[in-house]
XYZ file of C-alpha atoms in Angstrom:
649
model
C -21.386 -13.891 1.584
C -19.642 -16.229 -0.552
C -18.495 -19.850 0.216
C -20.984 -20.798 2.166
C -21.126 -17.554 4.675
C -17.065 -17.902 5.353
C -14.425 -16.107 4.246
C -11.447 -17.383 2.654
C -8.236 -18.230 4.600
C -4.950 -16.704 3.905
C -1.320 -18.345 4.294
C 0.894 -16.720 6.693
C 4.226 -15.300 5.051
C 6.540 -18.301 6.046
C 4.161 -20.728 4.294
C 5.348 -18.886 1.156
C 9.570 -18.566 0.461
C 10.210 -16.675 -1.863
C 13.895 -17.115 -2.629
C 14.199 -15.875 -6.385
C 13.005 -13.472 -8.624
C 11.458 -10.015 -8.712
C 10.062 -10.201 -4.846
C 12.440 -12.859 -3.920
C 15.101 -9.752 -4.976
C 13.103 -6.937 -3.325
C 12.610 -9.134 -0.339
C 16.170 -9.419 0.301
C 16.708 -5.624 -0.492
C 14.098 -4.864 2.375
C 15.710 -7.655 4.794
C 19.030 -6.048 4.344
C 18.502 -2.941 3.327
C 15.174 -0.998 4.163
C 14.841 -2.693 7.777
C 18.289 -1.496 8.893
C 17.675 2.071 7.504
C 14.553 2.775 8.909
C 15.652 1.589 12.487
C 18.739 4.062 12.142
C 16.716 6.961 11.533
C 14.402 6.315 14.117
C 17.093 6.466 16.398
C 18.607 9.980 14.834
C 14.985 11.870 14.730
C 13.590 10.096 18.022
C 14.271 7.661 20.383
C 13.653 4.090 20.532
C 13.346 3.995 24.287
C 11.087 6.983 24.058
C 8.606 5.846 26.677
C 11.170 5.767 29.498
C 11.551 9.718 29.703
C 8.873 10.003 32.172
C 9.881 13.064 33.418
C 9.148 14.686 29.598
C 11.145 17.638 28.895
C 12.895 17.835 32.555
C 13.945 14.122 32.152
C 18.093 14.772 32.141
C 17.791 12.272 29.231
C 15.182 13.999 26.919
C 16.965 15.457 24.113
C 13.685 17.099 21.977
C 13.803 13.330 19.657
C 9.867 13.335 20.009
C 8.795 15.501 17.144
C 5.299 14.376 16.285
C 2.480 13.011 17.919
C 2.528 9.876 15.722
C 5.793 8.603 15.868
C 4.940 5.277 17.608
C 3.015 4.116 14.852
C 6.314 4.707 12.617
C 8.110 2.645 15.359
C 5.011 0.055 15.197
C 5.280 -0.713 11.518
C 8.922 -0.965 11.803
C 8.391 -3.882 14.305
C 5.834 -5.411 12.499
C 8.004 -5.324 9.502
C 10.497 -7.449 11.445
C 7.935 -9.717 12.621
C 7.264 -10.781 9.331
C 10.631 -10.943 8.340
C 11.480 -13.297 11.236
C 8.636 -15.211 10.251
C 10.428 -16.235 7.226
C 13.935 -15.435 7.406
C 15.336 -15.984 11.222
C 17.824 -13.214 12.198
C 18.798 -13.573 15.740
C 20.566 -10.167 15.807
C 17.307 -8.679 14.119
C 15.354 -10.234 17.006
C 17.504 -9.175 19.872
C 17.375 -5.123 18.650
C 13.447 -5.670 18.690
C 13.269 -7.253 21.892
C 15.156 -4.239 22.926
C 12.672 -2.134 21.619
C 9.804 -3.855 22.847
C 10.971 -3.927 26.092
C 10.727 -0.321 26.269
C 7.586 -0.362 25.219
C 6.396 -2.511 27.927
C 8.254 -0.568 30.681
C 6.607 2.824 29.451
C 3.402 1.378 29.855
C 1.309 3.512 32.675
C -0.693 1.531 35.180
C -3.845 2.089 33.723
C -2.839 0.602 30.149
C -1.894 3.632 28.252
C 0.694 3.642 25.826
C 1.823 6.429 23.774
C 5.269 7.964 24.330
C 4.492 11.424 23.215
C 1.179 11.986 25.523
C 3.453 10.283 28.273
C 6.467 12.456 27.661
C 5.546 15.606 26.400
C 1.973 16.704 26.994
C 0.154 14.055 29.849
C -2.337 16.320 30.180
C -3.670 16.302 27.117
C -4.336 12.331 26.565
C -7.799 11.820 24.788
C -8.510 15.468 24.267
C -8.682 15.379 20.493
C -9.317 12.170 18.799
C -9.885 14.150 15.921
C -6.308 15.624 15.111
C -4.052 13.939 17.522
C -3.854 10.116 16.121
C -3.573 8.262 19.681
C -6.000 5.792 18.263
C -4.292 5.024 14.920
C -0.701 4.950 16.805
C -2.643 2.418 18.699
C -3.638 0.151 15.750
C -0.395 0.282 14.296
C 1.210 -1.009 17.730
C -1.478 -3.636 17.826
C -0.740 -4.684 14.347
C 3.102 -4.939 15.111
C 2.168 -7.107 18.059
C 0.361 -9.389 16.046
C 2.939 -9.861 13.733
C 5.901 -10.146 16.239
C 3.903 -12.777 17.751
C 3.402 -14.486 14.604
C 7.188 -14.383 13.435
C 8.667 -15.021 16.807
C 5.829 -16.668 19.381
C 7.293 -14.187 21.910
C 3.910 -12.769 24.045
C 5.878 -9.556 25.397
C 4.151 -6.809 23.010
C 1.135 -8.518 22.349
C 0.310 -9.082 25.971
C 1.461 -5.205 26.129
C -1.044 -4.285 23.309
C -3.933 -6.543 25.223
C -3.725 -4.371 28.149
C -3.874 -1.243 26.105
C -6.916 -2.208 24.121
C -8.649 -3.155 27.420
C -8.036 0.345 28.604
C -9.487 1.555 24.917
C -12.354 -0.476 25.355
C -13.440 0.357 28.838
C -12.744 4.143 27.445
C -14.777 4.090 24.414
C -18.004 2.437 23.424
C -22.017 2.715 23.631
C -22.390 2.652 27.136
C -23.369 6.034 29.044
C -20.211 6.440 30.996
C -17.880 5.693 27.885
C -16.769 8.093 24.909
C -18.920 8.008 21.765
C -16.258 8.543 19.476
C -13.900 7.479 17.106
C -10.074 8.458 15.409
C -10.046 11.026 12.864
C -7.352 8.783 11.497
C -8.943 5.276 10.859
C -6.654 2.649 11.245
C -7.020 1.323 14.732
C -9.983 -0.828 13.211
C -7.438 -3.247 11.391
C -5.498 -3.683 14.680
C -8.032 -4.627 16.552
C -9.102 -7.418 14.182
C -5.451 -8.598 13.858
C -5.204 -8.250 17.878
C -8.539 -10.096 17.871
C -7.327 -12.679 15.388
C -4.128 -13.379 17.640
C -5.350 -13.611 21.338
C -9.451 -14.590 20.587
C -10.710 -11.905 22.529
C -13.689 -10.766 21.068
C -14.382 -7.584 22.799
C -11.685 -6.379 20.284
C -13.850 -6.915 17.572
C -17.008 -5.620 18.804
C -14.714 -2.568 19.316
C -13.299 -2.330 15.807
C -16.996 -2.506 14.509
C -18.119 -0.201 17.021
C -15.880 2.589 15.681
C -16.836 2.020 11.968
C -20.684 2.036 13.159
C -20.252 5.163 15.106
C -18.319 7.073 12.626
C -20.539 9.876 10.977
C -23.418 9.256 13.257
C -25.059 12.645 14.260
C -24.692 14.398 16.235
C -20.912 14.240 15.009
C -18.802 13.533 17.638
C -15.895 15.772 16.274
C -18.446 18.454 16.824
C -19.328 17.969 20.525
C -15.507 16.737 21.410
C -14.325 20.054 19.709
C -16.640 22.240 21.756
C -15.596 20.591 24.782
C -11.899 21.681 24.751
C -12.940 25.097 23.721
C -12.768 25.207 20.214
C -14.937 26.077 17.473
C -16.480 23.636 15.340
C -16.751 25.108 12.606
C -13.508 26.349 12.367
C -12.130 22.795 11.509
C -8.904 23.213 9.650
C -9.784 21.007 6.950
C -13.047 22.768 6.213
C -15.063 19.015 6.115
C -15.510 16.138 7.536
C -15.162 14.266 4.133
C -11.478 14.667 4.935
C -11.605 12.099 7.682
C -14.534 9.903 5.885
C -17.115 11.645 9.099
C -19.296 13.238 7.220
C -22.075 10.520 7.260
C -22.211 6.773 8.670
C -20.259 4.519 6.211
C -22.980 2.636 4.867
C -24.473 5.723 3.532
C -21.360 6.460 1.473
C -20.966 5.906 -2.067
C -17.683 7.601 -3.089
C -14.232 7.434 -1.907
C -13.627 10.848 -0.428
C -11.096 12.911 1.923
C -7.616 12.060 2.980
C -6.970 8.891 0.469
C -4.876 7.272 3.226
C -7.384 7.242 6.246
C -10.319 6.410 3.721
C -8.376 2.962 2.606
C -7.515 2.316 5.706
C -11.161 2.310 7.039
C -12.529 0.646 3.969
C -9.859 -2.143 4.470
C -10.960 -2.193 8.123
C -14.622 -2.407 7.241
C -14.031 -5.230 4.797
C -12.313 -7.270 7.710
C -15.097 -6.485 10.124
C -17.466 -7.728 7.160
C -15.460 -10.834 7.242
C -15.422 -11.622 10.790
C -18.741 -10.433 11.464
C -21.075 -11.638 8.548
C -22.157 -8.101 8.322
C -23.356 -7.997 4.730
C -24.288 -4.227 4.986
C -20.471 -3.413 5.369
C -19.095 -5.457 1.811
C -22.471 -4.059 0.230
C -21.030 -0.327 1.483
C -17.382 -1.676 0.425
C -18.437 -2.814 -3.175
C -20.233 0.437 -3.833
C -16.985 2.450 -2.747
C -14.726 0.183 -4.711
C -16.477 0.282 -7.964
C -16.302 4.317 -7.464
C -12.571 4.313 -6.422
C -11.495 1.911 -9.088
C -13.519 3.282 -12.123
C -13.160 6.925 -11.574
C -10.353 7.791 -8.697
C -7.471 5.544 -9.256
C -4.077 6.125 -11.087
C -3.057 3.518 -13.618
C -0.176 2.718 -11.155
C -2.522 1.809 -8.431
C -1.799 5.177 -6.861
C -4.802 7.082 -4.954
C -4.974 10.585 -4.497
C -4.316 13.440 -6.521
C -4.323 16.829 -4.290
C -1.598 17.767 -2.028
C -3.916 19.884 -0.307
C -5.984 17.330 1.454
C -3.314 14.336 0.455
C -6.328 12.510 -1.241
C -9.348 12.470 -3.057
C -10.858 15.351 -5.157
C -13.814 14.226 -7.702
C -13.796 11.749 -10.463
C -11.561 11.437 -13.222
C -9.255 14.531 -11.680
C -5.967 12.361 -12.319
C -3.460 15.320 -12.815
C 0.191 13.710 -13.317
C 2.381 16.043 -12.427
C 1.162 17.180 -9.569
C -0.218 13.806 -8.318
C 0.211 13.098 -4.735
C -0.314 9.217 -4.576
C 1.178 8.772 -1.426
C 2.797 5.222 -1.106
C 0.598 4.672 1.832
C -2.520 4.909 0.058
C -1.539 2.132 -2.649
C -0.148 -0.015 0.690
C -3.633 0.638 2.171
C -5.633 -0.304 -1.429
C -3.901 -3.601 -1.033
C -4.840 -4.315 2.305
C -8.598 -3.589 1.408
C -8.029 -5.457 -2.150
C -6.841 -8.458 -0.481
C -9.495 -8.289 2.605
C -12.160 -7.907 -0.220
C -10.962 -10.988 -2.071
C -11.300 -13.313 0.857
C -14.852 -12.202 0.969
C -15.950 -11.944 -2.482
C -13.488 -14.258 -4.770
C -13.239 -12.392 -7.519
C -10.107 -11.279 -9.787
C -11.426 -7.578 -9.960
C -9.782 -7.053 -6.175
C -6.637 -9.006 -6.802
C -5.733 -7.335 -10.421
C -5.890 -4.197 -8.685
C -3.700 -5.559 -5.674
C -1.221 -6.787 -8.230
C -1.210 -3.225 -10.270
C -0.554 -1.444 -6.607
C 1.947 -3.881 -5.553
C 4.320 -3.617 -8.939
C 3.943 0.205 -9.482
C 2.155 2.335 -6.916
C 3.908 0.990 -4.128
C 7.422 -0.151 -5.312
C 7.993 2.822 -6.890
C 8.051 4.380 -3.181
C 11.765 2.672 -2.553
C 14.667 3.049 -4.073
C 16.507 -0.015 -5.625
C 19.179 0.189 -3.139
C 16.024 0.157 -0.462
C 17.316 3.036 1.672
C 15.756 6.226 0.269
C 12.052 6.746 -0.369
C 9.195 8.340 -2.123
C 6.218 10.352 0.120
C 4.295 11.440 -3.084
C 4.522 9.199 -6.464
C 3.791 11.443 -9.721
C 3.217 10.239 -12.953
C 5.254 13.049 -14.634
C 8.184 14.963 -13.299
C 9.944 18.126 -14.357
C 12.321 20.165 -12.923
C 11.228 22.437 -9.756
C 7.891 20.408 -9.813
C 7.402 18.698 -6.319
C 4.012 17.139 -5.554
C 5.394 16.804 -1.882
C 5.789 20.761 -1.309
C 4.307 23.447 -2.492
C 6.747 25.689 -4.809
C 8.908 27.737 -2.914
C 11.367 29.395 -5.422
C 15.041 28.777 -4.734
C 14.722 26.454 -2.353
C 12.673 23.806 -4.376
C 14.954 20.825 -5.298
C 15.556 21.018 -9.071
C 14.320 17.622 -9.491
C 11.920 15.274 -7.503
C 14.115 12.416 -5.945
C 13.842 10.047 -3.216
C 14.830 10.882 0.233
C 16.454 9.477 3.171
C 13.628 10.309 5.598
C 10.468 12.700 6.179
C 9.119 14.836 9.064
C 6.616 12.518 8.603
C 7.914 9.171 7.933
C 4.458 6.753 7.873
C 5.597 5.494 3.932
C 9.042 4.042 4.396
C 7.801 1.510 7.272
C 4.414 0.925 5.652
C 6.191 -0.369 2.623
C 8.494 -2.870 4.835
C 6.080 -4.215 6.482
C 4.246 -5.166 3.179
C 7.168 -6.442 1.306
C 8.402 -8.394 4.235
C 4.991 -9.945 4.407
C 4.259 -10.256 0.897
C 3.611 -14.211 0.720
C 0.347 -13.333 2.330
C -0.512 -11.894 -0.945
C 0.175 -14.934 -3.045
C -2.770 -17.331 -2.041
C -5.934 -17.714 -0.416
C -8.031 -21.045 0.159
C -11.362 -22.804 1.465
C -11.429 -26.087 2.450
C -11.371 -27.260 -1.002
C -10.142 -24.670 -3.124
C -6.563 -23.257 -3.402
C -6.454 -19.468 -5.096
C -3.305 -18.810 -6.192
C -3.112 -14.877 -6.707
C 0.500 -14.162 -7.629
C 3.087 -15.533 -9.720
C 6.939 -15.503 -8.836
C 9.540 -18.266 -8.342
C 8.676 -19.626 -4.725
C 7.394 -22.820 -2.566
C 4.223 -22.470 -0.891
C 2.288 -25.035 1.333
C -0.935 -25.050 2.499
C -3.100 -27.344 4.678
C -6.328 -28.602 3.269
C -8.883 -31.156 5.081
C -7.692 -33.269 2.317
C -3.604 -33.124 2.778
C -0.770 -30.654 2.836
C -0.322 -29.586 -0.540
C 3.054 -27.724 -1.541
C 3.219 -25.785 -4.991
C 6.489 -24.941 -6.183
C 6.587 -21.794 -9.029
C 9.125 -21.695 -11.501
C 8.816 -18.131 -13.741
C 10.376 -14.803 -14.754
C 7.206 -13.013 -14.120
C 6.878 -10.235 -14.471
C 9.147 -10.102 -17.633
C 7.786 -13.247 -18.958
C 4.336 -14.550 -18.522
C 5.239 -18.057 -18.284
C 4.430 -19.822 -14.896
C 5.630 -23.577 -14.426
C 3.950 -25.019 -11.050
C 4.908 -28.022 -9.744
C 2.582 -29.763 -6.977
C 3.824 -31.729 -3.888
C 1.423 -34.411 -2.023
C 2.218 -37.252 0.165
C -0.891 -39.081 -1.616
C -3.351 -38.458 -4.318
C -4.918 -35.329 -3.246
C -8.785 -33.986 -4.469
C -8.638 -30.313 -4.131
C -9.341 -27.279 -6.770
C -6.681 -25.300 -7.741
C -7.780 -21.623 -9.284
C -5.056 -19.772 -10.795
C -5.291 -15.646 -11.462
C -6.019 -14.960 -15.333
C -5.112 -10.924 -15.136
C -7.158 -8.885 -16.880
C -4.413 -7.443 -19.183
C -4.004 -11.248 -20.295
C -6.603 -11.510 -23.672
C -5.509 -15.199 -24.346
C -3.618 -17.731 -22.448
C -3.033 -21.160 -22.633
C -3.122 -23.805 -19.793
C -1.423 -27.562 -19.618
C -1.771 -30.299 -16.702
C 1.206 -33.094 -17.083
C 1.891 -31.359 -20.472
C -1.691 -31.863 -21.968
C -3.539 -28.981 -23.043
C -6.936 -28.266 -20.837
C -9.676 -26.480 -21.314
C -9.975 -24.178 -18.043
C -13.272 -23.713 -16.435
C -12.992 -19.323 -15.934
C -14.765 -17.959 -13.387
C -14.276 -14.483 -11.833
C -11.043 -14.152 -13.476
C -9.841 -17.515 -12.326
C -9.080 -20.527 -14.217
C -10.406 -23.653 -11.747
C -8.728 -27.026 -12.336
C -10.655 -29.494 -10.494
C -8.743 -32.828 -9.967
C -7.463 -35.672 -7.839
C -3.408 -34.246 -7.855
C -0.518 -36.770 -7.319
C 2.721 -36.339 -6.538
C 4.846 -34.387 -9.452
C 1.920 -33.243 -11.197
C 2.711 -30.081 -13.317
C 0.868 -27.477 -14.474
C 2.084 -24.817 -17.278
C 0.214 -21.307 -17.371
C 1.412 -18.953 -20.578
C 0.138 -15.263 -20.252
C 1.268 -13.614 -23.349
C 2.307 -10.366 -22.709
C 2.353 -8.208 -25.386
C 3.075 -4.394 -25.056
C -0.295 -2.700 -24.449
C -1.064 0.942 -25.047
C -3.121 2.221 -22.521
C -5.785 4.954 -22.630
C -7.574 6.764 -20.477
C -11.326 7.392 -19.820
C -12.253 10.370 -22.110
C -13.223 12.400 -18.850
C -9.776 12.397 -17.732
C -8.607 16.092 -19.067
C -4.866 15.461 -18.227
C -4.220 12.528 -20.649
C -6.410 13.515 -23.551
C -4.191 12.553 -26.546
C -1.931 10.255 -24.997
C -1.424 6.489 -24.165
C 0.938 4.833 -21.598
C 2.997 1.619 -21.962
C 1.983 -1.786 -20.038
C 3.049 -5.262 -20.348
C 2.319 -7.667 -18.084
C 1.317 -6.110 -14.678
C 3.952 -3.430 -15.131
C 3.280 0.033 -16.015
C 6.087 1.471 -17.838
C 7.806 5.534 -18.246
C 10.079 7.472 -20.218
C 12.691 8.884 -18.291
C 15.131 11.522 -19.748
C 18.430 9.279 -18.846
C 17.357 7.093 -21.632
C 15.212 9.610 -23.964
C 16.703 13.381 -23.609
C 15.013 16.341 -22.137
C 11.445 17.788 -23.253
C 9.685 14.551 -22.824
C 6.431 16.659 -23.415
C 7.721 16.942 -27.068
C 8.210 13.069 -27.578
C 4.877 11.428 -29.631
C 4.544 7.444 -30.036
C 2.792 6.939 -33.674
C 0.081 4.707 -33.464
C 2.305 2.816 -36.058
C 5.118 2.457 -34.076
C 6.315 -0.888 -33.530
C 6.975 -1.671 -29.895
C 8.920 -4.438 -28.484
C 9.198 -5.926 -24.994
C 12.723 -7.640 -23.715
C 14.833 -7.561 -20.841
C 17.859 -5.396 -20.538
C 20.511 -7.414 -18.667
C 22.572 -4.006 -17.980
C 19.667 -2.295 -16.009
C 19.087 -2.653 -12.596
C 20.402 -6.703 -12.474
C 17.684 -7.192 -15.834
C 14.181 -5.962 -16.105
C 12.082 -5.491 -18.625
C 12.272 -2.378 -21.020
C 9.915 -1.196 -23.787
C 11.646 0.155 -27.198
C 10.353 1.954 -30.132
C 10.765 4.667 -32.157
C 9.061 7.896 -31.402
C 8.930 11.626 -33.283
C 10.138 14.802 -31.695
C 7.713 17.433 -32.578
C 10.021 20.282 -31.780
C 10.606 23.482 -34.117
C 14.171 23.571 -35.850
C 14.609 27.205 -34.876
C 12.713 29.370 -32.055
C 13.545 32.756 -33.109
C 12.560 35.042 -29.995
C 9.969 35.537 -27.484
C 7.491 33.195 -25.444
C 4.927 32.677 -28.502
C 5.137 32.399 -32.419
C 2.729 31.999 -35.212
C 2.725 28.445 -35.815
C 3.436 29.265 -39.659
C 6.566 30.764 -39.062
C 8.021 27.680 -37.762
C 9.491 24.535 -39.304
C 9.482 21.430 -37.678
C 11.448 18.328 -38.189
C 9.664 14.787 -37.547
C 12.610 12.547 -37.883
C 12.144 9.220 -36.151
C 13.943 8.638 -33.067
C 14.689 5.418 -30.687
C 13.219 5.612 -27.247
C 12.975 3.072 -24.597
C 10.400 3.137 -21.293
C 11.656 1.340 -17.958
C 9.208 0.336 -15.254
C 7.768 2.957 -13.486
C 8.568 1.641 -10.165
C 12.202 2.110 -10.853
C 12.484 5.775 -12.182
C 14.639 8.459 -10.158
C 17.207 5.780 -9.195
C 19.558 6.921 -11.891
C 20.534 10.229 -13.076
C 18.112 13.219 -12.021
C 15.557 14.018 -14.807
C 12.498 14.211 -16.291
C 10.001 11.220 -16.281
C 6.591 10.503 -17.855
C 4.172 7.657 -18.012
C 1.537 9.189 -20.123
C 3.241 10.148 -23.673
C 1.541 11.933 -26.655
C 0.196 9.532 -29.322
C 0.386 10.724 -32.926
């Protein structure tokens, strides 16, 4: 452990007022568009008062709305997004709407504390019969997270107390006791929820239960075999073929690679990191470090996307990173951000927060439209007509172009994205008793309480389109503390000024430390040069051989047909081409673009047939201008092709 065995403290979302810049605009869109759009879809496809239908399908009010077993998790994430939003931006109408939903949840809770709309209304006879596949504990975890966030944002305990009763029910049922079920969920998540419930209530039983679920996972004899046999199923006929799918093939401390369903995996790793932070369990931290190294060095897309395969919605093997068929579920990048932040708070190192930033700007924000009301589930790194990473090819019924949708049959990603953006302030900073770490740069006003006094840090910057960051310190009196500024791994050099004087920063583990007694009005100027970088893949990534990706600052760029015409696979960027990064004020209210000259390698005439001798063709190699836009913004204009990795000459 670091910091004398104590994890760093995080700040609440309401301690950072993000009132401008990129994230200010995105947060405003989530408040005004995304959160309402999600509630609208939840009402259309389900019912937000579904817990009232105790008569099940015979209830005269039942209209078939509850369509999958894990619907509660989607509503819970919406509540969580609302809670974080209200924490920073009070909205009486939104709060009243959420209160109504929460009251319905409370009234739907059974006397023994059980709380799940599907198994209460549709299949009460099947409660707790299939932890491997049916998501009851997963739902519970999201409800716990929503309860903690709503309590934080409003001070209201109705949902928190309701979920504490449910947690008590779960704690009585599962655990190491002779009369308890020695099991865990097939979809990790409840571990995260239990830790948050513990932090909100102070009830240590919830933390102990979270640790039990992690410790028990993968032990032999395997619980999922025992459970399947008990309900009359053949354990050898598990539909996913292997317990790698749900990270239950062996205990977590014995695992050394990221495996299985990518969202389940990253939720588990994030939960394990949280438990390590709270308990001081260094063996869990060691396992997380080993898996982190494997994931980020062999199995992560340049966008912070995770999981290349549709078949298991997850990982395959090292360096297998196809582009057109990349699954890279939005939820997986979100879980990666959770994990990264938790790892940093135990082990302060920019290798975690660099990945956190990469996923935030690229892998997550590609999951929502600029207007905030349409969504991606999968996030490919190349798009071509009729190629859809979210579905198997189905001929004439396959949409010509992969586009964001209003909603999904499994709509886990939209509310997940909303809760992250609403809570973005949480990811801006961490602190110990004497050090404030600043992770993210955006126009904002942040308050941090240290033993030495309260500190205000005001940021002015046009990051990520510009690398100049100005900070102003606000203190009531001279206050000693260390300020640690993240120096991103893409910043080959930087300059730092304090009160107009250039200083030589003490850089440790990716952070520039300034240790001094601060006075009110002190200023810091950080300049991070943002040149356009040509990024290449490890040579074992066969899909990217002979190609480059363009990155400027933390933003990964792509080429779209809207700017560059069709057949993007035939576009080549010469190594000698001059690449220029600037802001296009006409595009999405002003965003960074990269321009330069490329070459099209297409024959002037193609006679006939599928194949031709190269000697029979004449090629033209005329230079053509190209424009690259942020990857997160693709598919917001007219449909067409897209590529992140571009051929290089």
